[in-house]
Amino acid sequence: MIIRRGVQYRKIDLNLYPNGLLEVQAITLSTGASAECSVLNLYNPSKNITLSELRHYLLQLGQRFIIVGDFNAHSQLLDSSCIRSNMTGRTLEDILTNDRVCLVNPVNFFTYLDSRTGKRSCLDLCLVSPNLISSTEIALSSDVGSDHCAVQVVSGVSPIINESICQKKWIFTSESLKRFSEKIKQSNLDKPNTVDEICYDMEKRIIESAAECISKTSGTYRTKKRTPWWNNECSRAVAERRQARRTLERHPNRLNMEIYRQKSENAKRICKESKRNSWKRYVSQLKFDTPMSEVWNIYKAIKSQYVPHSYPVIDNGEIISDPLKKADMFAEHFINNGKMGRITNKNTVETINRNSLKDMTDESDYNCDLTMEELNLAIKNSKDTSPGEDDITYRMIKALPADHKEDILQLMNQSFHTGTVPTNWKIGIIIPILKPGKNKENVESYRPIALLSCLGKLLERIIQRRLDYQIENRLQLLARSQCGFRKGQGTIDVLVRLEQEIRESMRDRKVCLVVYMDLKSAYDKVWGRGLVYKLIKSGLKGKIVQWLNDYLRNRKIKVKIEGMISENRGIETGVPQGAVLSPILFNVMINDIPQQEGIVQYIYADDITISCSGESIIQIEKDMQTYLTKFNHWCDCWGIVVNSSKTRMQHFTNKRVNCPQIIFKNEMVQYTKTQKILGLIFDSPKLKWKEHINYLKTESLRRMNIMKAVYSTNWGADKKVLRLFYIAYIRSKIDYGSMLYSSATETLLNKLEVVQNACLRMILGARRSTPILSLQAEAYITPLNLRRKYLSSKCYIKLMHRPREDQTARSINIRSGPSSNLMEAPVGSFARNSRMFLDAIGIEYLKRTETTIVSKIPPWKSVKSKVILNEENESKIINDTTFQDYIENLFYGYTHIYTDGSKTSLPTKSTASGMYLPHLERATCWRLNPNHSVISAELYAICKALEYIKQNIDGNCIIFSDAKSALQIVENPGTSYLGVVDEIIELMLELNNSRKVVLHWVRAHIGIKGNEIADKTANLGHEALTSALYPLAREEEISLVKEKFKQYWDQHWKDSTYDTGKGLFLRNIKDNIHHESPINFKNRRMDVVFHRLRMGHVGVGSYLHRFNMRDSNTCQNCNETETIEHFLMVCPAYRTQRQRMLNKLRNLNVENITMKLMLGGSDASRAHNKKYVRITAEFIRDSGRLDEL
């Protein structure tokens, strides 16, 4: 059924008739005050339908109903000329005679025309309940190309239709944003003033300027054309078919019947070809140079399915269709959902809060003024999300002039210092989002997502960075078991630790009992005053706590549905879902979860998993029961509600023991064989990963359907786009958690290899017989068994760089040592598999380097103003003279230091750093670990220069470096090279307390004397006899693993081709698996043919005969055996075309013309190989063999 936008209806889940023959679907239309009306759509596939089956469905409809469909019934009730009724016709007669059912069709209402005989039949019927017969009419509609006529039924039923109002959105252009920036007015508000008044004035000025300069969408839905393939030829063919049909109906004879048949086939053929050609043109837009945004738009268009835009919801049996009433009902539901459970320590908490919040005089540095650097960083890191109630977007804020950003900063500082959050910033527009697989008619099935003010979220982001720094770095407040929304940690941490615990228990012949807790509406039930109490008890004080206290109080929500918005409703609990601060505040709220010896916790935000291991099942049961009692008491203290009916447990063991019985909140915790946790399905009791791999296979095959929609060997998306789609949309799904489920049996894992192989054939357009080794090499896609090991090794290296107290690193016993030392890691565990593979690829020693995840530099401190990239003067400085003039004007009296880094691979890999001091005419160089990157070498030199300044120079200094990327990392530090960058920033902050020390970028190779000497100094470092102690950064070790893996994969591919004898043809074309393929024609067919030629499985005689697709292997032109070499280089039938090809190749100074060169496998550069294959492509096209190869 296709249902008009806005019609309020509910799907009826029909109880199907046992072994029934009818195909049915039904809905219920909401009609307001009057009774509902059911609509049943059925199809009889020319079967004999019994009275009991038809009556079975009638009984499931209400008092008012309409039944339409193709009944395939024959009876004199329908056709007066009918001689013999069929069983379905007789069933229809019985229903009409004995049941309260009426037939709307008049006698001889012909809806079907047999194009073979010209006979007409009355197959499409409309039945209604007696209370609708007087207001229901039926009529034939126009011919729509089917042998059935379209039938129009008009009934007195008036369904509720809610015309949806979509939000008016700003239409941004560079010109409109420029005008907006220029037109915005200055504030005329008297100062000082309240935070709310200043905020209102700011928002008003922004919106007024935007309304004047930026246009908006209309706010109405536009009906899009659904037939982009339709053209004039289609119109003409359909008009001729309709004319022929009318003629046949008036004059049914053999001639008219034949004319109608021909016109019908012609119209069908033309429309089908037009659809096909339109689709080809659409997906053929996907080329190697297509912007990725367009690629994903097309994929989304293909993937999209019909989703109803509006539907009623049911509340206590009442069906609600009106959008405003629905919005009010959802608002009521979300407020009730946020009501806390029992709180046993309410009075104590409120007393402490009152006393602590009175004092705002704390002088801690985290309570200092918010800085412009913090605001600019918050703006930079913001994505273009939907605006809140004020309708101000991030794009507007980014376009604001500097003086207005200063106004915003002043407003934020006043809010922060007074502990008052603007009222408008505490209003959230709630959008109910349906949870996957849930009933859309039930309000419980929706998750509230809040749209908040973008200005407010910027302030939240600044507060969040300060809070995160204080909690993670100084207080180290959060429990080690919490991995949710923390830098450097994620879901994999939880899964790795749980898997390690299970594997160790099974190795030691123990039992591991795991309980999965389900918190009910966890974010919505956060007790604000309890949260503030915990912040105070953790050691936070002053303005930040006062601000957070006000942030959590007196919040309001309004729900938006179908363009209608509910009234403002106050909420006293919860942290808004979608707010920047919510994750860290929730982490603080559950941070004091009870601890108990023998109980291990795995927490990711509100996903709480608990395990207990031991030899005695009785003791495990006792320990877990004791802990759950403590956990329940803790929940009661803080108003947290656990959904005991959804709490599950599993046990993992090699013993033959039953899972113990655990009681929580007077209910037995349900045992489950399979449990999905953070995207992975754990199957007990052996942890074989069977269910998860079967799930991955099913999901991957479903995603492959989208690939098939744009795949063809003759047209459609090219290799690059298909490959990208596979990697981003299918392989990414397979990759997640693969380092854990890699312990599954080879039989299970091969199911995923089959999926990848099918995708590779589509990417390349390869024949089914093509060796898998060739598919992987030509598509440059790693075999999944190797990729799992590679991802596991990368993850292990990251854990080697975790802080000392990191729980995941501790749980798998991370420490320095030979990679061959498996440290008694359980067989099949992530840790054991990772170390084995690292040893296999040649990384023999693993160094534990303890690195902080969160920067040691406070977010309110920055060296951004001390890093000068000088892009505005870059064009003016063209040599040493202009450079010296520039320095003399701006940095007179500064001591100059030049630094540089160098990396070389010839004759051996080496990395070095250098520093030059012009005032002393002294140079210093350092030889570094050869696996350091050049950026790391540059940062090391800068760090050494700062250390030298600290120890030896008293005045102002300027350090010059030609490494812009290194300086950008210092200017805007992230997680890359965190150790050395933190050291540089700490030195910069310390040195700039009493003088000026600046980092300055200079352009390389323009003759600047100091820079040239620093460059030579760094190069001399390669010859140094000793190396500086400078540990590899995490990024560099991962890069080393990648480099070693590429070598390992190349050797594995070569060995496999020789050992199996498969894929040797491509092996002779491609010397190295990393040799970049030059194949990227703008013609999909040519791409496919070249890939087939390179892999040796192509439509030439020897191949076709080998796989029984041709009787002989001889060439059809010269009776010689037709191989690829014969076709390209020998066959006399293509002598003229070949001579042209050879002449063009010789014009490119190619002397030794081989098949390898012609197919793009020569040792020449990729640019030259592209020229060679294009010349070969011209030969293939001229030969006329393109479509058959």
CSV table of C-alpha atoms in Angstrom, one decimal, residues 21 27 116 121 200 211 350 370 393 409 451 453 512 517 578 592 627 816 834 888 1009 1040 1057 1080 1110 1131 1155:
chain,number,residue,atom,x,y,z
A,21,LEU,CA,-3.5,-19.0,-0.2
A,27,ILE,CA,-4.4,-0.9,7.9
A,116,ARG,CA,-4.1,-13.0,-26.1
A,121,SER,CA,-13.1,-10.3,-16.9
A,200,TYR,CA,18.1,38.2,24.3
A,211,ALA,CA,16.3,37.6,8.3
A,350,GLU,CA,20.6,19.0,50.0
A,370,LEU,CA,36.9,32.0,29.7
A,393,THR,CA,23.1,28.0,13.6
A,409,LEU,CA,32.6,35.8,25.1
A,451,LEU,CA,17.8,20.5,20.1
A,453,SER,CA,20.8,26.6,21.5
A,512,CYS,CA,32.8,-16.9,34.7
A,517,MET,CA,22.4,-4.6,33.8
A,578,GLY,CA,22.3,15.6,22.8
A,592,ASP,CA,30.7,5.7,42.9
A,627,TYR,CA,27.0,-7.6,45.1
A,816,SER,CA,57.8,-4.5,27.7
A,834,SER,CA,48.2,-9.9,18.8
A,888,GLU,CA,64.3,43.4,11.9
A,1009,LYS,CA,70.8,31.4,5.5
A,1040,LEU,CA,55.8,0.8,11.7
A,1057,THR,CA,50.5,-18.0,-5.6
A,1080,ASN,CA,40.8,4.1,-14.1
A,1110,ARG,CA,33.3,-23.0,-26.1
A,1131,CYS,CA,46.6,-12.7,-34.1
A,1155,MET,CA,52.2,-8.0,-22.6
